[in-house]
Short mmCIF file of C-alpha atoms in Angstrom, two decimals:
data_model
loop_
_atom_site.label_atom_id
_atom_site.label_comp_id
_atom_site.label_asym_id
_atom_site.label_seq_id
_atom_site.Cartn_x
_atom_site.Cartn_y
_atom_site.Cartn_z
CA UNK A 410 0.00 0.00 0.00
CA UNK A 411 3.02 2.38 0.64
CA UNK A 412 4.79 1.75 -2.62
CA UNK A 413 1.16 2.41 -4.25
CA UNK A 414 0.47 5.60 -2.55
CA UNK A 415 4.24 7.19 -2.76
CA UNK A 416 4.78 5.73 -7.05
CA UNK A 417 5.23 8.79 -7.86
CA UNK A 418 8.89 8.74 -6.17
CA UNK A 419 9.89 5.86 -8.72
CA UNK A 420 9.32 8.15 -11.95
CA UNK A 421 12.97 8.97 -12.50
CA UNK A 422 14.54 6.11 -11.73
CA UNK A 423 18.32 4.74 -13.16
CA UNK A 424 18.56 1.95 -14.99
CA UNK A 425 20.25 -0.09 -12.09
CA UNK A 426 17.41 1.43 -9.68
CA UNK A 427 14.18 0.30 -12.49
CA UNK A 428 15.82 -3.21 -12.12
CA UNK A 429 15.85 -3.51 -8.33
CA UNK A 430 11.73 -1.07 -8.60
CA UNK A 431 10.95 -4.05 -10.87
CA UNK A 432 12.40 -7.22 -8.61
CA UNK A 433 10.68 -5.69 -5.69
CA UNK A 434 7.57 -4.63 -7.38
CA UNK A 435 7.21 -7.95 -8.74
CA UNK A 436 7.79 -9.86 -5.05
CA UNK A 437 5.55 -7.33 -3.66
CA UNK A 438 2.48 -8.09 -6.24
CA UNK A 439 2.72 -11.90 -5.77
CA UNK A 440 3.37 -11.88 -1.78
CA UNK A 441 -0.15 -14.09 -1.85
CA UNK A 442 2.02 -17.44 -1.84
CA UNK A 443 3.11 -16.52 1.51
CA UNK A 444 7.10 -16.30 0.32
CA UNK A 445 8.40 -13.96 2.18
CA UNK A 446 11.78 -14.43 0.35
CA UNK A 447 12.74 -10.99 -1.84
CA UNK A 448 10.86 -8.40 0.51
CA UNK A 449 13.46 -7.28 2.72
CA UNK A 450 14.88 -4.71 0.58
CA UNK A 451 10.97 -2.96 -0.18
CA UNK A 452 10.72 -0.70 3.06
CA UNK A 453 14.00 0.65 2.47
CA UNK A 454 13.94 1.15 -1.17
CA UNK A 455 11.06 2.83 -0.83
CA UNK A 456 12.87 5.53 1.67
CA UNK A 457 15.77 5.95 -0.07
CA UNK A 458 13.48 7.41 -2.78
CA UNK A 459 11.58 9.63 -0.51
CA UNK A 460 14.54 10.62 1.02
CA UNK A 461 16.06 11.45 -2.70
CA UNK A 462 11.98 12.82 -3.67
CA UNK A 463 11.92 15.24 -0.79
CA UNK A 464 16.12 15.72 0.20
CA UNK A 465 14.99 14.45 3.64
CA UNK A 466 15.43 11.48 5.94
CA UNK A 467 12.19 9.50 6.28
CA UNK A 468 10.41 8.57 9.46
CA UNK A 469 8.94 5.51 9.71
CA UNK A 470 6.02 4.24 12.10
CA UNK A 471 4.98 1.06 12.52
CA UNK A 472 2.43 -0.36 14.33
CA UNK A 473 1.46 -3.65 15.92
CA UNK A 474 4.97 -4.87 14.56
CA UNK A 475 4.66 -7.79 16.27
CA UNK A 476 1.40 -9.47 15.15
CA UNK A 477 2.64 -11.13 12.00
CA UNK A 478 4.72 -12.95 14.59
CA UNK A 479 2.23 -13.51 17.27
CA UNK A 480 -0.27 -15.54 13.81
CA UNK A 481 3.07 -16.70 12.76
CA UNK A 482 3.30 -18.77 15.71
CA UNK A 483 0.38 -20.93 14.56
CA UNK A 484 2.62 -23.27 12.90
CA UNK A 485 4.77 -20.83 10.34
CA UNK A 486 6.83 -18.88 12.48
CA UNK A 487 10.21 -19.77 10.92
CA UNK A 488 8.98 -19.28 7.57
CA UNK A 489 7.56 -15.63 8.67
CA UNK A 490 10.72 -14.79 11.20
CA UNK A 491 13.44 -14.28 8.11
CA UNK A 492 11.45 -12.03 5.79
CA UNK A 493 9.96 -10.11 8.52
CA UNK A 494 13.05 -9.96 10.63
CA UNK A 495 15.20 -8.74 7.02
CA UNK A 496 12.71 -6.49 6.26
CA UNK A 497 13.09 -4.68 9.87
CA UNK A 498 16.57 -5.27 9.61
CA UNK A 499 17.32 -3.58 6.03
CA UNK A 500 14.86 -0.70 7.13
CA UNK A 501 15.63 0.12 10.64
CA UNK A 502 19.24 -0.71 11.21
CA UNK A 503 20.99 -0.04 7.89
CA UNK A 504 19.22 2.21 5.95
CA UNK A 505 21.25 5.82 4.98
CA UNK A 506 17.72 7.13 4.92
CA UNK A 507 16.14 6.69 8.28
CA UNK A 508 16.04 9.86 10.78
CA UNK A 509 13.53 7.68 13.11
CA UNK A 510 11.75 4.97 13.55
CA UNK A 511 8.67 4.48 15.96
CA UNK A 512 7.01 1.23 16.73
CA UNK A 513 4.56 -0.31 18.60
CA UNK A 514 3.46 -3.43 19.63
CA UNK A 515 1.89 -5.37 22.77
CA UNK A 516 5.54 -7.95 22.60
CA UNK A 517 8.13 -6.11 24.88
CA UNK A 518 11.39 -4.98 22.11
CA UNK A 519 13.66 -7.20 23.86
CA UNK A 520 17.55 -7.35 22.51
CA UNK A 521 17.40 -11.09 22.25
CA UNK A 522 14.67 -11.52 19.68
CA UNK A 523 14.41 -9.98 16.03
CA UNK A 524 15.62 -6.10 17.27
CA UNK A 525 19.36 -7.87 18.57
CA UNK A 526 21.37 -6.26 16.00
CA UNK A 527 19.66 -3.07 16.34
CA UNK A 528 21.22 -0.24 18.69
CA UNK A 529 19.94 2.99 20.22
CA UNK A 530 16.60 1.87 21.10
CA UNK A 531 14.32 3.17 23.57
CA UNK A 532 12.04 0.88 24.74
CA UNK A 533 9.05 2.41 26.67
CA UNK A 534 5.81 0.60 28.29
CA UNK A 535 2.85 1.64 29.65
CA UNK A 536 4.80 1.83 33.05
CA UNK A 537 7.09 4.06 31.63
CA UNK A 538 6.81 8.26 32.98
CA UNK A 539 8.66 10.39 29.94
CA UNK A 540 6.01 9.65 27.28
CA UNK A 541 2.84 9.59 29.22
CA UNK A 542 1.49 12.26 28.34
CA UNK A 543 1.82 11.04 24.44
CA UNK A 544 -0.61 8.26 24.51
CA UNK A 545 -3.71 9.79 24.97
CA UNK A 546 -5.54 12.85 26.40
CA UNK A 547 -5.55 14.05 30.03
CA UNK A 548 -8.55 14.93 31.84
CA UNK A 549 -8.12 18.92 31.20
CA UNK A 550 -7.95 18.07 27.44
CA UNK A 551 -10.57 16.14 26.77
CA UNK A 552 -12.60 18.66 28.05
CA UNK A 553 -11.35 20.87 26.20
CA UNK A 554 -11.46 18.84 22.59
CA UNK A 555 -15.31 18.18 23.71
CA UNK A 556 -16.60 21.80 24.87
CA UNK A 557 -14.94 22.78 21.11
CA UNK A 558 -17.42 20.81 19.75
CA UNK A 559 -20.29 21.93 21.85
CA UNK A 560 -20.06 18.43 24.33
CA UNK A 561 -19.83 17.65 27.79
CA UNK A 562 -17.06 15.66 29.58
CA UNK A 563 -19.95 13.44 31.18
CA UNK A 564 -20.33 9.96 32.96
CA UNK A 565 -20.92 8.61 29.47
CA UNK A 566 -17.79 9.78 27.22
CA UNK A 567 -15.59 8.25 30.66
CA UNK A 568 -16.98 4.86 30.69
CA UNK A 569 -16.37 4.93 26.89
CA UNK A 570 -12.62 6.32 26.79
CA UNK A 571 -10.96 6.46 30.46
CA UNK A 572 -9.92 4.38 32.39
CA UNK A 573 -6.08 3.86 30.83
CA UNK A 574 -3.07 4.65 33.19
CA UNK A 575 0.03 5.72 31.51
CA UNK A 576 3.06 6.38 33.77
CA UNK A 577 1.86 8.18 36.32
CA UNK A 578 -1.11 9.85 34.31
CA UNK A 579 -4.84 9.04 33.62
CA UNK A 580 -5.58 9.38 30.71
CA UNK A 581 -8.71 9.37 27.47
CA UNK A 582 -8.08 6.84 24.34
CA UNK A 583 -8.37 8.69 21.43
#
């Protein structure tokens, strides 16, 4: 879906770059056979050509990172590990065109598993005080957001969305 939306990047493309575009593109359109095998090198091919589109370094977010590996562990895990594991790899660790990277996932990023040959990563959890405040609203600004629309913080809207405890905060899922 990312190559689709950003094609426009791939319009001016060397000859040696249209060959690699091509050998992705064509391991990207027939992923349906579950082969993993070829993929590693899309994410990152795909930044360096932002990064030469718009003369900036790329940030990339991912989220639930880990649930191809949770489903993976239904009986294909070693088949899905390699691909998956390359394609983080090639994207996050030695790509020339990464400023930053943020994940998320409900698996702890521990250096033993498919992160180990990564370095300088922050690992935060929902116990963790210095991004509270980032994963949803406080009490003051859901208010706020709601009386801008001509609504009430009321009884119903916190039995919907509170209840979450970030850090040290309370907080409103968005």
């Amino acid at each position: 879906k990312e190559w689709d939306r950003y094609v426009y990047v791939f319009d001016d493309l060397s000859k040696y770059e249209q060959n690699k575009h091509d050998f992705l593109e064509s391991r990207l359109m027939n992923y349906s056979n579950g082969n993993l095998e070829g993929i590693v090198d899309s994410i990152s091919f795909l930044m360096d050509k932002l990064k030469d589109y718009y003369h900036k370094e790329v940030m990339v977010f991912i989220d639930e990172y880990d649930t191809p590996f949770i489903e993976a562990h239904k009986g294909f895990y070693e088949e899905v590990r390699g691909g998956l594991s390359g394609l983080l790899h090639n994207s996050l660790k030695t790509s020339n065109s990464l400023k930053y990277a943020f994940i998320t996932g409900i698996q702890r990023v521990a250096k033993e598993n498919i992160f180990s040959d990564l370095n300088n990563l922050v690992v935060c959890d929902v116990t963790d005080q210095r991004y509270a405040s980032y994963f949803g609203f406080d009490n003051d600004e859901t208010r706020k957001l709601l009386e801008y629309y001509g609504l009430q913080l009321n009884n119903e809207v916190k039995e919907m969305y509170d209840g979450y405890h970030i850090g040290n905060q309370d907080i409103y899922n968005p």
